[in-house]
């Protein structure tokens, strides 16, 4: 089969012929119909984040049809439309027993530890298959597995409540899902902060109040828009120390900042002015849970989460095309989500 792989860190991905994988006990093989391109894939290609082996096929946002069943699989049938939960957990360790599967001591991730979806076929445990609801497209289902799921998990970690005011820092794929989900959770106001005019326009289209840093400091704009109070929930998806500082500084009394954007750079907090005086919280966000994917699929089926317009482009399984889109992500160019359709 054809696979686009990371062969050497810091180098462009390569199109290669690889062996068709055979499912083992408890596994399924999926004929990939959609694979989302995520900023994490850029980190893996460029060596900013580690991968378990080389060469490896990246891609952790995967949807397709079940093509083959391993021994003992009864949960799904050949031909079923499924999306794949990318976190492979053991189900037996203390973290799994506590419902914290993303911290499984034996955990692995598709596209990082095991070959992922930038290929014609992918393997995964059958228990990782999420049935794709009728009326939900494969591209929508694929990006739901990461960008929407992380956004939903961030909102849950931030304990969003009806009437809360929410600020979303970074209006790419995660941010656009977060804006819709915040409204679905009963937010009174949702603000979208980004330096890209196209992303701000997209955020406005989903009901967010756009905040352009070119018009002044975002924290000042947010406080002016909330009568000086600030926001109860701030979500940071850009992965920049600047926006992480802003997310914390924009909080209201007992506000919660959920940090999901990935960076190894430190950011400063005014511990007295921003935290102690407001009893504010800073919360780390790591991945998501399988149960949240099931909820998101239902939101999408009902029309409460629109992912069709979040997918701004589909491209073939072509190394040059994929590398070009990853390069654009590195420069924070473009908005929405790009999906590979092998």
Coordinates of C-alpha atoms in Angstrom, one line a residue, residues 77-244:
X77 CA -18.3 -5.7 11.1
X78 CA -16.6 -5.4 7.8
X79 CA -17.9 -2.4 5.9
X80 CA -18.8 -0.4 9.1
X81 CA -18.0 3.3 8.9
X82 CA -15.8 4.1 11.9
X83 CA -13.5 6.8 13.2
X84 CA -10.5 5.8 15.4
X85 CA -9.8 7.0 18.9
X86 CA -6.1 7.5 18.6
X87 CA -5.2 6.8 22.3
X88 CA -4.5 3.1 22.7
X89 CA -4.7 2.2 26.4
X90 CA -4.3 -1.1 28.3
X91 CA -7.6 -0.8 30.3
X92 CA -5.9 -2.4 33.3
X93 CA -3.5 0.0 34.9
X94 CA -4.4 2.4 37.7
X95 CA -4.9 5.4 35.4
X96 CA -7.2 3.4 33.2
X97 CA -9.2 2.2 36.2
X98 CA -9.6 5.8 37.3
X99 CA -10.9 6.8 33.8
X100 CA -7.7 8.6 32.9
X101 CA -6.9 6.7 29.8
X102 CA -4.7 9.4 28.4
X103 CA -2.3 8.7 31.2
X104 CA -2.2 4.9 30.7
X105 CA 1.2 3.6 31.8
X106 CA 1.3 1.4 28.7
X107 CA -0.4 3.9 26.4
X108 CA 0.4 4.5 22.8
X109 CA -0.8 6.8 20.1
X110 CA -1.6 6.3 16.5
X111 CA 0.8 8.3 14.3
X112 CA 3.3 8.6 17.1
X113 CA 4.0 5.1 18.5
X114 CA 2.2 3.1 15.9
X115 CA 1.6 3.8 12.2
X116 CA -1.2 6.2 11.6
X117 CA -3.5 7.4 8.9
X118 CA -1.4 9.0 6.2
X119 CA -1.8 5.8 4.3
X120 CA -4.4 3.7 2.5
X121 CA -5.0 1.4 5.5
X122 CA -4.5 1.7 9.3
X123 CA -4.7 -0.8 12.2
X124 CA -6.2 -0.2 15.6
X125 CA -7.8 -2.1 18.5
X126 CA -11.5 -2.8 17.7
X127 CA -12.4 -1.0 21.0
X128 CA -11.0 2.2 19.6
X129 CA -13.5 2.3 16.8
X130 CA -16.2 5.0 17.1
X131 CA -19.2 4.3 14.9
X132 CA -19.7 7.2 12.5
X133 CA -23.3 8.4 12.8
X134 CA -25.6 8.6 9.7
X135 CA -25.3 11.9 8.0
X136 CA -21.8 12.6 9.3
X137 CA -19.1 12.7 6.7
X138 CA -15.8 11.0 6.9
X139 CA -13.8 14.2 6.9
X140 CA -15.9 15.5 9.8
X141 CA -15.5 12.3 11.7
X142 CA -11.7 12.3 11.2
X143 CA -11.1 15.8 12.6
X144 CA -13.5 15.2 15.4
X145 CA -11.0 12.6 16.8
X146 CA -8.5 15.3 17.7
X147 CA -9.3 19.0 17.2
X148 CA -12.9 18.9 18.3
X149 CA -12.2 16.3 21.1
X150 CA -9.4 18.4 22.6
X151 CA -11.6 21.5 22.5
X152 CA -14.4 19.6 24.2
X153 CA -12.0 18.2 26.8
X154 CA -10.6 21.7 27.5
X155 CA -14.1 23.0 28.1
X156 CA -14.9 20.2 30.4
X157 CA -11.6 20.6 32.3
X158 CA -12.4 24.3 32.6
X159 CA -15.8 23.4 34.1
X160 CA -17.8 25.5 31.7
X161 CA -21.3 26.4 33.1
X162 CA -24.3 28.1 31.5
X163 CA -23.9 31.8 31.5
X164 CA -20.1 31.7 31.5
X165 CA -18.1 34.1 29.3
X166 CA -15.5 32.3 27.2
X167 CA -12.4 33.6 25.4
X168 CA -10.8 31.3 22.8
X169 CA -7.2 32.2 22.0
X170 CA -6.4 30.7 18.6
X171 CA -9.2 30.2 16.1
X172 CA -7.9 27.4 14.0
X173 CA -9.4 23.9 13.9
X174 CA -9.5 23.5 17.7
X175 CA -10.7 27.1 18.3
X176 CA -13.6 26.9 15.8
X177 CA -14.8 23.7 17.4
X178 CA -14.4 25.2 20.9
X179 CA -16.5 28.3 19.9
X180 CA -19.4 26.0 18.7
X181 CA -19.2 23.8 21.7
X182 CA -19.1 26.7 24.2
X183 CA -22.3 27.9 22.7
X184 CA -23.8 24.4 23.0
X185 CA -22.8 24.3 26.6
X186 CA -24.7 27.6 27.3
X187 CA -22.0 30.2 27.2
X188 CA -23.4 33.8 27.5
X189 CA -20.6 35.3 25.3
X190 CA -17.8 33.7 23.3
X191 CA -14.8 35.8 22.2
X192 CA -12.4 34.6 19.4
X193 CA -8.9 36.0 19.5
X194 CA -6.5 35.7 16.6
X195 CA -4.2 37.7 14.4
X196 CA -5.4 36.2 11.2
X197 CA -8.3 38.0 9.6
X198 CA -9.6 34.9 7.9
X199 CA -9.7 33.0 11.2
X200 CA -11.5 35.9 12.9
X201 CA -14.1 35.9 10.1
X202 CA -14.6 32.2 10.5
X203 CA -15.0 32.6 14.3
X204 CA -17.5 35.4 13.8
X205 CA -19.4 33.1 11.5
X206 CA -19.8 30.7 14.4
X207 CA -21.2 33.4 16.7
X208 CA -18.0 34.5 18.4
X209 CA -17.2 38.2 19.1
X210 CA -13.9 38.7 17.2
X211 CA -11.0 40.3 19.1
X212 CA -8.1 41.5 16.8
X213 CA -4.9 42.2 18.6
X214 CA -4.2 44.9 16.0
X215 CA -7.0 46.9 17.6
X216 CA -5.3 46.9 21.0
X217 CA -4.2 44.5 23.8
X218 CA -6.6 41.5 23.8
X219 CA -6.8 41.6 27.6
X220 CA -7.9 45.2 27.6
X221 CA -10.5 44.5 24.9
X222 CA -11.9 41.6 26.8
X223 CA -12.2 43.5 30.0
X224 CA -13.9 46.4 28.3
X225 CA -16.3 44.0 26.6
X226 CA -17.2 42.4 30.0
X227 CA -17.6 45.6 32.0
X228 CA -14.2 45.1 33.6
X229 CA -14.9 41.6 34.9
X230 CA -13.0 39.4 32.5
X231 CA -14.0 35.9 31.4
X232 CA -14.9 32.9 33.4
X233 CA -13.2 30.5 30.9
X234 CA -10.2 31.1 28.7
X235 CA -9.0 28.4 26.3
X236 CA -5.5 28.7 24.8
X237 CA -4.9 26.7 21.6
X238 CA -2.1 28.8 20.0
X239 CA 0.7 27.3 22.0
X240 CA 2.5 30.6 22.4
X241 CA 3.8 32.1 25.7
X242 CA 2.2 35.4 24.8
X243 CA -1.3 34.1 24.4
X244 CA -0.9 31.8 27.4

